Short mmCIF file of C-alpha atoms in Angstrom, two decimals:
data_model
loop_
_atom_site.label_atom_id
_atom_site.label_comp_id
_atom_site.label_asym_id
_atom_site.label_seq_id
_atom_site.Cartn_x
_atom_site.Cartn_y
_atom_site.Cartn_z
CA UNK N 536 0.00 0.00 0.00
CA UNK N 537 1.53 3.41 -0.93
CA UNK N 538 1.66 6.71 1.48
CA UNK N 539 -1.14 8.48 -0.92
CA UNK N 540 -4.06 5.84 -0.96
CA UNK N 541 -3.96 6.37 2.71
CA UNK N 542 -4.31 9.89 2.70
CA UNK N 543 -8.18 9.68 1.58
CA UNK N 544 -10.21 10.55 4.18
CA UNK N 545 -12.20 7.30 5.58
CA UNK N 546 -16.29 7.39 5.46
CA UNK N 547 -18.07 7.58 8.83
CA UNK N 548 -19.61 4.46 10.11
CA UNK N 549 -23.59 4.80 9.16
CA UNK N 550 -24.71 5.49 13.15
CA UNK N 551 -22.86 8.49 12.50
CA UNK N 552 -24.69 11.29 14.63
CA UNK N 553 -24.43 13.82 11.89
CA UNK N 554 -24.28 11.45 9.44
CA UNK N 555 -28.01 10.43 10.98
CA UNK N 556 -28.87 14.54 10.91
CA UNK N 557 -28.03 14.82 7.06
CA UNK N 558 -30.43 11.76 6.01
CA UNK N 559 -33.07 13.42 8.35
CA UNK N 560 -32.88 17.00 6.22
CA UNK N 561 -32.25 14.90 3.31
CA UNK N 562 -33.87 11.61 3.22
CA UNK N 563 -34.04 11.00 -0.64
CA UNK N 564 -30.65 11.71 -0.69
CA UNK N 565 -28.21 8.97 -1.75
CA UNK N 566 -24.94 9.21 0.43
CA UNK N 567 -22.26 7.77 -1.55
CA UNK N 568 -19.53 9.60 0.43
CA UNK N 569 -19.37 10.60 4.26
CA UNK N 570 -15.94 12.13 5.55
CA UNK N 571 -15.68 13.36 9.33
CA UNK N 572 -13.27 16.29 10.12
CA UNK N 573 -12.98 19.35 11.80
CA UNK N 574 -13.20 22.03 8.55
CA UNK N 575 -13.87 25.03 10.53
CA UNK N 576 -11.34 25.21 13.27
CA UNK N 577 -13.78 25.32 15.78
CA UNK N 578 -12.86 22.17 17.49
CA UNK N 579 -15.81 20.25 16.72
CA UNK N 580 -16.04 17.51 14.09
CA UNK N 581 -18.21 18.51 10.82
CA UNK N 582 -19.18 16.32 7.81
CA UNK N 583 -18.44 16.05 4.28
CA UNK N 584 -21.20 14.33 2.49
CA UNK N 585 -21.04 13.73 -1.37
CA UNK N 586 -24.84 12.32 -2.16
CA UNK N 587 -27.01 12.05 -5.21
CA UNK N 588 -30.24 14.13 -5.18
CA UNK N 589 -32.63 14.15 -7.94
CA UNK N 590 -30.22 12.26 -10.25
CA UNK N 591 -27.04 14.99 -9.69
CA UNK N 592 -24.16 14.30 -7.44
CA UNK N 593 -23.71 17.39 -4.84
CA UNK N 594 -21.07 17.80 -2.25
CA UNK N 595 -22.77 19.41 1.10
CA UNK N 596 -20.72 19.95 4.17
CA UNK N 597 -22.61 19.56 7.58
CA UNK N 598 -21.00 21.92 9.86
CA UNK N 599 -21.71 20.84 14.50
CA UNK N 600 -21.72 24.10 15.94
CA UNK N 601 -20.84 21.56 18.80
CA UNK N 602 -24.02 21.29 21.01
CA UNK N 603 -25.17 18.55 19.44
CA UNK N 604 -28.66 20.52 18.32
CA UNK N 605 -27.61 22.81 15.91
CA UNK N 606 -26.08 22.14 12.33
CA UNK N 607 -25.50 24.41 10.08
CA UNK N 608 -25.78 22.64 6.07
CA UNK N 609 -23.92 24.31 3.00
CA UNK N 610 -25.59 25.16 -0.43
CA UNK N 611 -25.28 22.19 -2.02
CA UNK N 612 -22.28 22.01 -5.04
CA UNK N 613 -21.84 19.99 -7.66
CA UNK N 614 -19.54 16.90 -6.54
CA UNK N 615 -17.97 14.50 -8.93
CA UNK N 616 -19.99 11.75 -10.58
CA UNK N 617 -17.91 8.81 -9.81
CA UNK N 618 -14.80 7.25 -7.66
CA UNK N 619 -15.21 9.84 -5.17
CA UNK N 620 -12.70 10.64 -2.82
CA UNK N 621 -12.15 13.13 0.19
CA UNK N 622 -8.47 14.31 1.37
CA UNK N 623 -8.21 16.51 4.39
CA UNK N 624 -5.67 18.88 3.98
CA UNK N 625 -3.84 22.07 6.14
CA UNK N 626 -2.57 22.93 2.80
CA UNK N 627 -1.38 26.55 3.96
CA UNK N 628 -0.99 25.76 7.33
CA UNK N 629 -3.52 28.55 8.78
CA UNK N 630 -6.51 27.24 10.64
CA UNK N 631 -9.05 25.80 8.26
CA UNK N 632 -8.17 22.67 6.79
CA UNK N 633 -8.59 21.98 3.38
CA UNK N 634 -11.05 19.92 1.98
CA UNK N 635 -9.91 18.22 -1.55
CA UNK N 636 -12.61 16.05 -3.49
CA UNK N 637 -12.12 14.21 -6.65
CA UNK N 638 -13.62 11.85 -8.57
CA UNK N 639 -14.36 10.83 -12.27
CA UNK N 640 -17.05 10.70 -14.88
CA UNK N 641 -16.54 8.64 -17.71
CA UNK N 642 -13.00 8.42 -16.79
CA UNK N 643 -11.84 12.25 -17.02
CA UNK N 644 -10.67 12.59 -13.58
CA UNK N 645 -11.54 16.25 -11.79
CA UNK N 646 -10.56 17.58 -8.48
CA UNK N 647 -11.22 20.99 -6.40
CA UNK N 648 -9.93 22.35 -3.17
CA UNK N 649 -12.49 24.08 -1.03
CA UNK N 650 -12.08 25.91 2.20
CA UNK N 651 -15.07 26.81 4.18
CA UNK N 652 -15.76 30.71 4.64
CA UNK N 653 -18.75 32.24 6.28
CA UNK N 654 -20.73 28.32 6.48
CA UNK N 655 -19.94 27.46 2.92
CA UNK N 656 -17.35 25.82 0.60
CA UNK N 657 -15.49 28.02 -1.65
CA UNK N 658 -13.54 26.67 -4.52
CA UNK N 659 -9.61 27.41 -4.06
CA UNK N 660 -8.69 25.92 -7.13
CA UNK N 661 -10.11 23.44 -9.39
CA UNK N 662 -9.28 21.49 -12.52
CA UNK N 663 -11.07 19.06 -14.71
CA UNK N 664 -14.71 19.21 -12.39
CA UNK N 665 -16.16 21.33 -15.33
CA UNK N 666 -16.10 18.04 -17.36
CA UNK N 667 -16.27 15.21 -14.72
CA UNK N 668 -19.28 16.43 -12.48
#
């Protein structure tokens, strides 16, 4: 096994207390990705779900505001179509950790590095999602 296959972030188990949240605001959604870390730098663990909904794959990030009551869910994005994959990355070593998706869609492989600001995901830098999602 090489160092980069295990950097991909590993999905939550399905009793997942967000995880559980997400189906309950979305329960026609199709979760074909869950990733647990702390995107916010607020100490609390927050979700990365890549789902279908409606026939389109979208990337939503569940953000705990850490009372266990209160989530706060992104504007859903596109997300890629197949082979997805989450890496969780400090890529500039300030607080917010970077969340890196990729995937495929009829083989053209895509990526995109998103940050959270203000609650939602903003696209750092991107290549090949145009085409694959």
């Amino acid at each position: 096994e090489t160092k980069r296959e295990t950097d991909y972030a590993k999905p939550v188990e399905e009793d997942n207390h967000i995880l559980k949240v997400f189906q309950k605001k979305y329960p026609d959604a199709e979760v074909l990705l869950a990733c647990e870390e702390d995107v916010t730098d607020d100490g609390n663990k927050d979700l990365v779900v890549i789902c279908r909904i409606e026939g389109m794959t979208r990337t939503i990030v569940v953000i705990d505001s850490g009372d266990n009551e209160n989530y706060q869910f992104s504007t859903p994005i596109p997300g890629p179509v197949e082979n997805q994959k989450i890496q969780f990355k400090n890529i500039d070593k300030e607080g917010e950790i970077e969340i890196i998706i990729t995937g495929e869609k009829k083989g053209a492989v895509g990526y995109a590095i998103y940050r959270m600001i203000d609650g939602e995901p903003v696209d750092l830098f991107g290549e090949g999602m145009e085409d694959c999602c």
